[in-house]
Structure formats: structure tokens, C-alpha cells
């Protein structure tokens, strides 16, 4: 009798297990079979519930809330059930998360490290029922990192195989997805582009407008006046993507897209496509040549602008400013160099790039009619002398109109010798 009393007393003294609130998280990457009564999500949950029941003596209990992500990849954390699970973790309503395998929670080592940081901060354990994993021990952490490394390797291999398949499809001229372009619709079965007759006419009109106007800015103004927009389409999820007003960049991309030639581009190579071409080869060639010329002219203008800024006096040098006539002559020399090198075809193109009138470019270029020694003296002309003598563009027009350099030199000497008459 005394012995039984002692045993009962000893049983009362043993510490009771601390209740461990366990949340079960399940995930599958495909939506196939989710509408069935029993699917892989249910299989994962039943296995987890059975494991938790086996730990009943340790105080483990299963929370009723379900955290199931069906049809979501483990390559990122953009999953609704996972987000809700983390909200519960932040609220400290969960003590342990149970998963069938570690890769159900994440296939990315970086993402998993972030998740573990959150779990550790809130003292939440992680258990994988098919793997010897216990994050409270150093050995468990090592095992965890090894498992995740293999999961990451598997995901990378799958991504590599997918990219290889897409590359092979592109080389065969197939449409492999992405944002559809104006002039084509995606076939219902996917993988192929079908001509949209109404949009195709608009694409052809845009190419024609560019050839007529000769510049992106002019063609863009005409396109906007007609209220034409980019492609309007609907995603596979049923979301409508409205067309947007053309910008210079989107117009240039359209005019440069080889898809309108019935071809596809992949890794700096061009392949014959399966779609029907919308633009003839000759028109495409003319547009490409004009685009290349316009790009070269724009680059030359930026270069000239940078050169002009570099030639401008710095704040510390403002005590000796450069005369305006000197800057004009330097710019005229730069313009002549651009034409001579073939960067700009003629003065008309130069005027368009510099955004000044054709007559203004001619006026500036007339300074190049001066004798070489006069040009040199103007380039090194002191600002004080230019101001005192009244040496400016208008005062030099008589010299630029004189064809004989000897007469130019005589007039130039007179101009530098005598001070300007003051009112």
C-alpha cells in the first residue's frame, strides 16, 4: 500500500509536457487533381497529422487552420497560404510548422534562409516528417542546409532544361510567349502568332508614315494625332491590358522588330519564323537605313553638345570668358567635321539634329570662308579685344562675303586696328 502511494506521488511530481501548437503547411506546383477528394495536398496533410499524433505524449497538437498552396511554385515566397502562415507566426499563435518535405516550404536556399530567420526570431520550430530534421540542434541545421542545397540544384536543373527547350523552339521560329505585338494575336493553342488584319494595316501604315516623315519625332506626332495605341490584349488569367500611347522608344522598337519580317530574334541571331510577314523586305531595308542614320545623328548631336559644354569656361575661369564669335566659329568647325566624317549627311540633316533653322546653320558655316590665319586669330581672340573692337558675327559678314583672302586680311586688320565707334 505504501509502495503504491509512493508511485502515485512520484507520478504527480513528473513534469507535464508543454503543449506545442503545430501548423501543417502543404504545397504542390501544379493545379491538376486539386478538385479531387484526395490529392497530394491531402496526402501531405494526412501524413503530417499522423506524425503529430505520434508525438502526443510530448504535447504536440494539430491546429485546425489549413495552410494549403495548390498550384504555386516553391521558387519564390509569393503564396497566399504561406503569407497567412507567417502572419500567424508573427502573432505568436504557432509553436511549430510541420511539412512533408523541406522543399514544400521553399526550393530557394536564399528564401529559406529568410524564412528561418523569421521562425527563429519568434521561436518557432520546423519539422520535416520524411527527413531527419530538427532545427533546434546544430546537426539538424547542417542537414537542413544540405537538403536545401539539393533542392536548389534541382530547381536550377529544371530551369536550365526549360530554357534549353525554349531556345530550341525559338531557333525553329516558334512563338514561346511574352507580350504580344501589334499586328498579331496569339493562337488559342499557344505557340503561334496569327495575323490580326486590322492591326496589320496599322503596322504597315506606321512604317509608311516613318518613311514619309523621315524622323521618329515627326512620325510620332502624326501617330498620336490619329490616336493610335500599342497592342491591346488579354492575359491567360483574363486581365485586360489596354493599349498605350506611343512614345519615341516604343515606336523605334516597333520599327526595329524583325517579327514583322516573318522572323524571330534570339541571342543576336535571326531565324525564320512561323508567322506570316507584314512588311516587305525593301520597305524594311529603307526603314532600317533611316533609323541607323537618325541614331548616328542623335549620337553626333550629343557628342557636339558635350564638346560645347567642355569648351565652356569653368566657374574659376569666368574672369576670361570666351567671345561669342569664337564659340560660333568653333561650333562651325565641329559641324564641318561631322559632315566630312560622314556622321551627318548634309547641312539640312545637321539643322534637324541641332534643332536650328537651315538658314542659321548656313550663317554659322559662312565663317569657314575666312582665311585660315583669320580663323586662327578668332579662335584665340581675347574677350576684352572682341568687346572693344566690336568683333562679332555681324561685323564679320562683309569679310565672309569676300572671296579673296588678301582683301579679307586687309579688312580684318582695319577691324582690329580701330576701336568701335560709340554712340
GROMACS .gro file of C-alpha atoms in nm:
model
  423
    1UNK     CA    1   0.000   0.000   0.000
    2UNK     CA    2   0.282   0.236   0.091
    3UNK     CA    3   0.461   0.145  -0.228
    4UNK     CA    4   0.158   0.231  -0.444
    5UNK     CA    5   0.123   0.562  -0.263
    6UNK     CA    6   0.487   0.646  -0.335
    7UNK     CA    7   0.448   0.561  -0.705
    8UNK     CA    8   0.139   0.780  -0.732
    9UNK     CA    9   0.324   1.064  -0.565
   10UNK     CA   10   0.621   1.025  -0.798
   11UNK     CA   11   0.386   1.037  -1.098
   12UNK     CA   12   0.241   1.361  -0.973
   13UNK     CA   13   0.589   1.510  -0.943
   14UNK     CA   14   0.685   1.434  -1.309
   15UNK     CA   15   0.671   1.747  -1.531
   16UNK     CA   16   0.378   1.757  -1.769
   17UNK     CA   17   0.469   1.802  -2.143
   18UNK     CA   18   0.437   2.158  -2.272
   19UNK     CA   19   0.165   2.188  -2.537
   20UNK     CA   20   0.316   2.250  -2.882
   21UNK     CA   21   0.078   2.412  -3.131
   22UNK     CA   22   0.159   2.264  -3.471
   23UNK     CA   23   0.055   2.415  -3.805
   24UNK     CA   24   0.067   2.194  -4.115
   25UNK     CA   25   0.183   2.353  -4.440
   26UNK     CA   26   0.130   2.178  -4.775
   27UNK     CA   27   0.215   2.277  -5.132
   28UNK     CA   28   0.209   2.139  -5.485
   29UNK     CA   29   0.333   2.315  -5.801
   30UNK     CA   30   0.051   2.203  -6.032
   31UNK     CA   31  -0.323   2.254  -6.005
   32UNK     CA   32  -0.402   1.917  -6.161
   33UNK     CA   33  -0.608   1.697  -5.931
   34UNK     CA   34  -0.682   1.968  -5.674
   35UNK     CA   35  -1.056   1.932  -5.733
   36UNK     CA   36  -1.042   1.564  -5.639
   37UNK     CA   37  -1.145   1.449  -5.296
   38UNK     CA   38  -0.800   1.311  -5.225
   39UNK     CA   39  -0.497   1.481  -5.380
   40UNK     CA   40  -0.134   1.537  -5.297
   41UNK     CA   41  -0.222   1.823  -5.062
   42UNK     CA   42  -0.445   1.586  -4.863
   43UNK     CA   43  -0.177   1.319  -4.870
   44UNK     CA   44   0.077   1.561  -4.725
   45UNK     CA   45  -0.167   1.672  -4.455
   46UNK     CA   46  -0.270   1.320  -4.352
   47UNK     CA   47   0.096   1.219  -4.316
   48UNK     CA   48   0.166   1.529  -4.107
   49UNK     CA   49  -0.138   1.470  -3.883
   50UNK     CA   50  -0.030   1.111  -3.825
   51UNK     CA   51   0.319   1.226  -3.728
   52UNK     CA   52   0.182   1.483  -3.482
   53UNK     CA   53  -0.041   1.217  -3.321
   54UNK     CA   54   0.268   1.004  -3.268
   55UNK     CA   55   0.411   1.290  -3.062
   56UNK     CA   56   0.101   1.326  -2.845
   57UNK     CA   57   0.290   1.230  -2.532
   58UNK     CA   58   0.522   1.524  -2.594
   59UNK     CA   59   0.228   1.765  -2.600
   60UNK     CA   60   0.200   1.814  -2.976
   61UNK     CA   61  -0.141   1.925  -3.106
   62UNK     CA   62  -0.263   1.996  -3.459
   63UNK     CA   63  -0.411   2.337  -3.530
   64UNK     CA   64  -0.738   2.328  -3.721
   65UNK     CA   65  -0.644   2.606  -3.964
   66UNK     CA   66  -0.531   2.484  -4.307
   67UNK     CA   67  -0.235   2.633  -4.490
   68UNK     CA   68  -0.252   2.480  -4.838
   69UNK     CA   69  -0.091   2.630  -5.151
   70UNK     CA   70  -0.212   2.439  -5.454
   71UNK     CA   71  -0.063   2.532  -5.790
   72UNK     CA   72   0.219   2.753  -5.657
   73UNK     CA   73   0.590   2.719  -5.725
   74UNK     CA   74   0.840   2.684  -5.445
   75UNK     CA   75   1.090   2.906  -5.627
   76UNK     CA   76   0.956   3.218  -5.454
   77UNK     CA   77   0.751   3.322  -5.150
   78UNK     CA   78   0.452   3.465  -5.338
   79UNK     CA   79   0.199   3.220  -5.197
   80UNK     CA   80  -0.122   3.316  -5.013
   81UNK     CA   81  -0.126   3.032  -4.761
   82UNK     CA   82   0.240   3.089  -4.678
   83UNK     CA   83   0.178   3.460  -4.623
   84UNK     CA   84  -0.110   3.377  -4.387
   85UNK     CA   85   0.111   3.127  -4.207
   86UNK     CA   86   0.376   3.392  -4.148
   87UNK     CA   87   0.111   3.630  -4.016
   88UNK     CA   88   0.018   3.367  -3.756
   89UNK     CA   89   0.386   3.322  -3.672
   90UNK     CA   90   0.425   3.697  -3.619
   91UNK     CA   91   0.118   3.689  -3.391
   92UNK     CA   92   0.284   3.407  -3.190
   93UNK     CA   93  -0.009   3.169  -3.240
   94UNK     CA   94   0.214   2.888  -3.373
   95UNK     CA   95   0.491   2.694  -3.200
   96UNK     CA   96   0.589   2.451  -3.474
   97UNK     CA   97   0.548   2.416  -3.851
   98UNK     CA   98   0.523   2.064  -3.990
   99UNK     CA   99   0.589   1.990  -4.360
  100UNK     CA  100   0.606   1.670  -4.560
  101UNK     CA  101   0.942   1.767  -4.713
  102UNK     CA  102   1.158   2.077  -4.678
  103UNK     CA  103   1.117   2.171  -5.043
  104UNK     CA  104   0.740   2.205  -4.984
  105UNK     CA  105   0.824   2.519  -4.788
  106UNK     CA  106   1.085   2.655  -5.029
  107UNK     CA  107   1.314   2.544  -5.310
  108UNK     CA  108   1.530   2.854  -5.284
  109UNK     CA  109   1.814   2.847  -5.035
  110UNK     CA  110   1.807   3.225  -5.003
  111UNK     CA  111   1.430   3.233  -4.945
  112UNK     CA  112   1.452   2.952  -4.694
  113UNK     CA  113   1.722   3.137  -4.501
  114UNK     CA  114   1.486   3.434  -4.478
  115UNK     CA  115   1.204   3.212  -4.355
  116UNK     CA  116   1.426   3.051  -4.094
  117UNK     CA  117   1.528   3.395  -3.970
  118UNK     CA  118   1.162   3.478  -3.912
  119UNK     CA  119   1.094   3.145  -3.741
  120UNK     CA  120   1.396   3.173  -3.512
  121UNK     CA  121   1.305   3.528  -3.415
  122UNK     CA  122   0.965   3.404  -3.294
  123UNK     CA  123   1.100   3.075  -3.152
  124UNK     CA  124   0.904   2.858  -3.396
  125UNK     CA  125   1.041   2.512  -3.480
  126UNK     CA  126   1.036   2.342  -3.820
  127UNK     CA  127   0.985   1.968  -3.867
  128UNK     CA  128   1.003   1.761  -4.187
  129UNK     CA  129   0.830   1.429  -4.134
  130UNK     CA  130   1.017   1.244  -4.413
  131UNK     CA  131   1.361   1.383  -4.331
  132UNK     CA  132   1.567   1.375  -4.008
  133UNK     CA  133   1.529   1.744  -3.940
  134UNK     CA  134   1.525   1.923  -3.606
  135UNK     CA  135   1.620   2.288  -3.627
  136UNK     CA  136   1.692   2.311  -3.255
  137UNK     CA  137   2.018   2.113  -3.295
  138UNK     CA  138   2.337   2.200  -3.486
  139UNK     CA  139   2.324   1.866  -3.670
  140UNK     CA  140   1.969   1.942  -3.779
  141UNK     CA  141   2.078   2.279  -3.917
  142UNK     CA  142   2.358   2.114  -4.114
  143UNK     CA  143   2.117   1.856  -4.254
  144UNK     CA  144   1.878   2.134  -4.343
  145UNK     CA  145   2.137   2.327  -4.544
  146UNK     CA  146   2.240   2.011  -4.731
  147UNK     CA  147   1.880   1.928  -4.821
  148UNK     CA  148   1.810   2.279  -4.938
  149UNK     CA  149   2.124   2.282  -5.148
  150UNK     CA  150   1.999   1.978  -5.335
  151UNK     CA  151   1.654   2.132  -5.372
  152UNK     CA  152   1.809   2.448  -5.516
  153UNK     CA  153   2.022   2.238  -5.751
  154UNK     CA  154   1.712   2.051  -5.871
  155UNK     CA  155   1.525   2.377  -5.936
  156UNK     CA  156   1.822   2.514  -6.130
  157UNK     CA  157   1.837   2.200  -6.342
  158UNK     CA  158   1.465   2.228  -6.421
  159UNK     CA  159   1.511   2.596  -6.515
  160UNK     CA  160   1.807   2.507  -6.739
  161UNK     CA  161   1.607   2.238  -6.917
  162UNK     CA  162   1.319   2.480  -6.967
  163UNK     CA  163   1.550   2.744  -7.113
  164UNK     CA  164   1.704   2.486  -7.347
  165UNK     CA  165   1.360   2.385  -7.473
  166UNK     CA  166   1.260   2.748  -7.527
  167UNK     CA  167   1.585   2.820  -7.711
  168UNK     CA  168   1.529   2.523  -7.940
  169UNK     CA  169   1.174   2.642  -8.008
  170UNK     CA  170   1.298   2.993  -8.093
  171UNK     CA  171   1.554   2.854  -8.334
  172UNK     CA  172   1.266   2.677  -8.509
  173UNK     CA  173   1.084   3.010  -8.537
  174UNK     CA  174   0.813   2.932  -8.282
  175UNK     CA  175   0.644   3.184  -8.054
  176UNK     CA  176   0.739   3.092  -7.695
  177UNK     CA  177   0.543   3.353  -7.505
  178UNK     CA  178   0.578   3.708  -7.387
  179UNK     CA  179   0.389   4.027  -7.457
  180UNK     CA  180   0.211   4.006  -7.795
  181UNK     CA  181   0.295   4.274  -8.050
  182UNK     CA  182   0.070   4.497  -8.257
  183UNK     CA  183  -0.041   4.319  -8.575
  184UNK     CA  184  -0.058   3.965  -8.433
  185UNK     CA  185  -0.278   3.762  -8.197
  186UNK     CA  186  -0.169   3.453  -8.006
  187UNK     CA  187  -0.337   3.132  -8.120
  188UNK     CA  188  -0.571   2.974  -7.865
  189UNK     CA  189  -0.350   2.667  -7.852
  190UNK     CA  190  -0.046   2.891  -7.791
  191UNK     CA  191   0.295   2.869  -7.952
  192UNK     CA  192   0.190   3.050  -8.271
  193UNK     CA  193   0.113   3.404  -8.390
  194UNK     CA  194  -0.185   3.477  -8.613
  195UNK     CA  195  -0.224   3.794  -8.819
  196UNK     CA  196  -0.475   4.047  -8.687
  197UNK     CA  197  -0.591   4.210  -9.016
  198UNK     CA  198  -0.693   4.548  -8.867
  199UNK     CA  199  -0.376   4.583  -8.661
  200UNK     CA  200  -0.162   4.462  -8.952
  201UNK     CA  201  -0.285   4.752  -9.165
  202UNK     CA  202  -0.194   4.991  -8.886
  203UNK     CA  203   0.157   4.848  -8.861
  204UNK     CA  204   0.206   4.887  -9.235
  205UNK     CA  205   0.076   5.246  -9.214
  206UNK     CA  206   0.324   5.325  -8.935
  207UNK     CA  207   0.615   5.206  -9.149
  208UNK     CA  208   0.488   5.418  -9.437
  209UNK     CA  209   0.449   5.726  -9.215
  210UNK     CA  210   0.805   5.696  -9.093
  211UNK     CA  211   0.938   5.680  -9.449
  212UNK     CA  212   0.729   5.983  -9.543
  213UNK     CA  213   0.830   6.197  -9.245
  214UNK     CA  214   1.189   6.076  -9.221
  215UNK     CA  215   1.217   6.113  -8.844
  216UNK     CA  216   1.078   5.946  -8.534
  217UNK     CA  217   0.957   6.274  -8.384
  218UNK     CA  218   0.754   6.372  -8.692
  219UNK     CA  219   0.607   6.024  -8.737
  220UNK     CA  220   0.525   6.007  -8.366
  221UNK     CA  221   0.333   6.335  -8.384
  222UNK     CA  222   0.125   6.200  -8.673
  223UNK     CA  223   0.057   5.869  -8.492
  224UNK     CA  224  -0.058   6.049  -8.179
  225UNK     CA  225  -0.279   6.279  -8.388
  226UNK     CA  226  -0.454   5.964  -8.514
  227UNK     CA  227  -0.490   5.832  -8.154
  228UNK     CA  228  -0.319   5.505  -8.239
  229UNK     CA  229  -0.201   5.297  -7.945
  230UNK     CA  230   0.012   4.994  -7.879
  231UNK     CA  231  -0.128   4.639  -7.860
  232UNK     CA  232  -0.444   4.583  -7.653
  233UNK     CA  233  -0.468   4.224  -7.528
  234UNK     CA  234  -0.592   3.992  -7.255
  235UNK     CA  235  -0.376   3.769  -7.038
  236UNK     CA  236  -0.437   3.399  -6.978
  237UNK     CA  237  -0.576   3.497  -6.637
  238UNK     CA  238  -0.839   3.711  -6.810
  239UNK     CA  239  -0.687   4.051  -6.723
  240UNK     CA  240  -0.722   4.319  -6.990
  241UNK     CA  241  -0.410   4.510  -7.091
  242UNK     CA  242  -0.515   4.838  -7.258
  243UNK     CA  243  -0.310   4.988  -7.536
  244UNK     CA  244  -0.090   5.284  -7.450
  245UNK     CA  245   0.002   5.595  -7.644
  246UNK     CA  246   0.316   5.555  -7.849
  247UNK     CA  247   0.640   5.702  -7.722
  248UNK     CA  248   0.957   5.753  -7.919
  249UNK     CA  249   1.113   5.440  -7.767
  250UNK     CA  250   0.809   5.218  -7.834
  251UNK     CA  251   0.785   5.347  -8.192
  252UNK     CA  252   1.153   5.272  -8.253
  253UNK     CA  253   1.110   4.920  -8.110
  254UNK     CA  254   0.817   4.857  -8.342
  255UNK     CA  255   1.011   4.975  -8.648
  256UNK     CA  256   1.308   4.757  -8.545
  257UNK     CA  257   1.118   4.436  -8.464
  258UNK     CA  258   1.215   4.160  -8.708
  259UNK     CA  259   0.895   3.978  -8.622
  260UNK     CA  260   0.724   4.188  -8.893
  261UNK     CA  261   0.957   4.029  -9.148
  262UNK     CA  262   0.828   3.685  -9.051
  263UNK     CA  263   1.139   3.618  -8.845
  264UNK     CA  264   1.239   3.581  -8.479
  265UNK     CA  265   1.545   3.708  -8.293
  266UNK     CA  266   1.728   3.508  -8.029
  267UNK     CA  267   2.069   3.582  -7.877
  268UNK     CA  268   2.185   3.820  -8.152
  269UNK     CA  269   2.080   3.572  -8.423
  270UNK     CA  270   1.785   3.590  -8.662
  271UNK     CA  271   1.580   3.280  -8.752
  272UNK     CA  272   1.292   3.223  -8.994
  273UNK     CA  273   0.965   3.244  -8.804
  274UNK     CA  274   0.639   3.058  -8.844
  275UNK     CA  275   0.427   3.377  -8.853
  276UNK     CA  276   0.326   3.550  -9.176
  277UNK     CA  277   0.533   3.866  -9.251
  278UNK     CA  278   0.359   4.205  -9.251
  279UNK     CA  279   0.635   4.420  -9.405
  280UNK     CA  280   0.817   4.373  -9.735
  281UNK     CA  281   1.193   4.333  -9.735
  282UNK     CA  282   1.254   4.654  -9.936
  283UNK     CA  283   1.044   4.870  -9.703
  284UNK     CA  284   1.216   4.714  -9.402
  285UNK     CA  285   1.556   4.792  -9.551
  286UNK     CA  286   1.467   5.158  -9.615
  287UNK     CA  287   1.332   5.200  -9.261
  288UNK     CA  288   1.639   5.033  -9.108
  289UNK     CA  289   1.873   5.265  -9.301
  290UNK     CA  290   1.681   5.575  -9.191
  291UNK     CA  291   1.677   5.458  -8.829
  292UNK     CA  292   2.052   5.398  -8.835
  293UNK     CA  293   2.113   5.745  -8.982
  294UNK     CA  294   1.889   5.906  -8.722
  295UNK     CA  295   2.067   5.724  -8.440
  296UNK     CA  296   2.406   5.838  -8.573
  297UNK     CA  297   2.287   6.197  -8.600
  298UNK     CA  298   2.148   6.189  -8.247
  299UNK     CA  299   2.478   6.048  -8.118
  300UNK     CA  300   2.669   6.319  -8.305
  301UNK     CA  301   2.446   6.588  -8.156
  302UNK     CA  302   2.508   6.455  -7.805
  303UNK     CA  303   2.881   6.448  -7.874
  304UNK     CA  304   2.876   6.804  -8.004
  305UNK     CA  305   2.676   6.914  -7.702
  306UNK     CA  306   2.925   6.754  -7.466
  307UNK     CA  307   3.210   6.918  -7.654
  308UNK     CA  308   3.039   7.256  -7.630
  309UNK     CA  309   2.995   7.210  -7.255
  310UNK     CA  310   3.359   7.112  -7.217
  311UNK     CA  311   3.466   7.422  -7.411
  312UNK     CA  312   3.256   7.649  -7.191
  313UNK     CA  313   3.456   7.837  -6.927
  314UNK     CA  314   3.459   7.687  -6.581
  315UNK     CA  315   3.350   7.897  -6.283
  316UNK     CA  316   3.712   7.959  -6.184
  317UNK     CA  317   3.786   8.084  -6.536
  318UNK     CA  318   3.496   8.325  -6.571
  319UNK     CA  319   3.734   8.620  -6.539
  320UNK     CA  320   3.842   8.548  -6.900
  321UNK     CA  321   3.524   8.450  -7.090
  322UNK     CA  322   3.537   8.320  -7.446
  323UNK     CA  323   3.395   8.567  -7.704
  324UNK     CA  324   3.071   8.458  -7.868
  325UNK     CA  325   3.228   8.481  -8.215
  326UNK     CA  326   3.496   8.234  -8.102
  327UNK     CA  327   3.234   7.984  -7.985
  328UNK     CA  328   3.039   8.018  -8.310
  329UNK     CA  329   3.349   7.954  -8.520
  330UNK     CA  330   3.442   7.652  -8.307
  331UNK     CA  331   3.092   7.511  -8.349
  332UNK     CA  332   3.103   7.571  -8.725
  333UNK     CA  333   3.434   7.380  -8.741
  334UNK     CA  334   3.274   7.096  -8.545
  335UNK     CA  335   2.978   7.086  -8.785
  336UNK     CA  336   3.215   7.069  -9.081
  337UNK     CA  337   3.400   6.779  -8.920
  338UNK     CA  338   3.075   6.585  -8.870
  339UNK     CA  339   2.985   6.626  -9.238
  340UNK     CA  340   3.336   6.540  -9.356
  341UNK     CA  341   3.341   6.220  -9.149
  342UNK     CA  342   3.000   6.117  -9.284
  343UNK     CA  343   2.832   6.125  -8.943
  344UNK     CA  344   2.581   6.376  -9.080
  345UNK     CA  345   2.494   6.376  -9.450
  346UNK     CA  346   2.440   6.749  -9.514
  347UNK     CA  347   2.354   7.084  -9.358
  348UNK     CA  348   1.981   7.009  -9.371
  349UNK     CA  349   2.028   6.697  -9.159
  350UNK     CA  350   2.261   6.890  -8.933
  351UNK     CA  351   1.997   7.160  -8.879
  352UNK     CA  352   1.743   6.894  -8.780
  353UNK     CA  353   1.980   6.732  -8.532
  354UNK     CA  354   2.090   7.065  -8.382
  355UNK     CA  355   1.727   7.182  -8.375
  356UNK     CA  356   1.801   7.514  -8.551
  357UNK     CA  357   1.689   7.653  -8.885
  358UNK     CA  358   1.866   7.566  -9.208
  359UNK     CA  359   1.949   7.934  -9.265
  360UNK     CA  360   2.111   7.961  -8.922
  361UNK     CA  361   2.342   7.669  -8.997
  362UNK     CA  362   2.437   7.840  -9.325
  363UNK     CA  363   2.518   8.165  -9.144
  364UNK     CA  364   2.745   7.986  -8.898
  365UNK     CA  365   2.910   7.784  -9.175
  366UNK     CA  366   2.994   8.105  -9.366
  367UNK     CA  367   3.262   8.175  -9.103
  368UNK     CA  368   3.458   7.891  -9.261
  369UNK     CA  369   3.504   8.110  -9.573
  370UNK     CA  370   3.754   8.321  -9.379
  371UNK     CA  371   4.126   8.283  -9.443
  372UNK     CA  372   4.287   8.017  -9.221
  373UNK     CA  373   4.505   8.272  -9.037
  374UNK     CA  374   4.199   8.488  -8.962
  375UNK     CA  375   4.016   8.182  -8.825
  376UNK     CA  376   4.314   8.108  -8.602
  377UNK     CA  377   4.320   8.462  -8.464
  378UNK     CA  378   3.945   8.448  -8.393
  379UNK     CA  379   3.986   8.120  -8.206
  380UNK     CA  380   4.245   8.285  -7.979
  381UNK     CA  381   4.074   8.624  -7.962
  382UNK     CA  382   4.067   8.785  -7.618
  383UNK     CA  383   3.724   8.874  -7.485
  384UNK     CA  384   3.831   9.227  -7.399
  385UNK     CA  385   3.953   9.296  -7.755
  386UNK     CA  386   3.636   9.147  -7.907
  387UNK     CA  387   3.432   9.382  -7.691
  388UNK     CA  388   3.645   9.692  -7.754
  389UNK     CA  389   3.673   9.640  -8.131
  390UNK     CA  390   3.316   9.522  -8.174
  391UNK     CA  391   3.430   9.196  -8.334
  392UNK     CA  392   3.115   8.992  -8.368
  393UNK     CA  393   2.926   8.780  -8.619
  394UNK     CA  394   2.754   9.080  -8.787
  395UNK     CA  395   3.083   9.272  -8.819
  396UNK     CA  396   3.246   8.976  -8.995
  397UNK     CA  397   2.972   8.915  -9.253
  398UNK     CA  398   3.137   9.153  -9.501
  399UNK     CA  399   3.460   8.957  -9.468
  400UNK     CA  400   3.287   8.619  -9.517
  401UNK     CA  401   3.125   8.752  -9.836
  402UNK     CA  402   3.467   8.849  -9.980
  403UNK     CA  403   3.620   8.568 -10.183
  404UNK     CA  404   3.980   8.699 -10.195
  405UNK     CA  405   4.174   8.620  -9.880
  406UNK     CA  406   4.401   8.922  -9.939
  407UNK     CA  407   4.103   9.157  -9.920
  408UNK     CA  408   3.974   8.969  -9.613
  409UNK     CA  409   4.308   9.020  -9.436
  410UNK     CA  410   4.308   9.394  -9.516
  411UNK     CA  411   3.958   9.439  -9.376
  412UNK     CA  412   4.044   9.223  -9.074
  413UNK     CA  413   4.346   9.439  -8.990
  414UNK     CA  414   4.131   9.751  -9.013
  415UNK     CA  415   3.874   9.595  -8.785
  416UNK     CA  416   4.132   9.509  -8.521
  417UNK     CA  417   4.311   9.844  -8.553
  418UNK     CA  418   4.027  10.082  -8.496
  419UNK     CA  419   3.801  10.094  -8.199
  420UNK     CA  420   3.432  10.066  -8.246
  421UNK     CA  421   3.251  10.398  -8.281
  422UNK     CA  422   3.045  10.458  -7.970
  423UNK     CA  423   2.722  10.640  -7.967
   0.00000   0.00000   0.00000
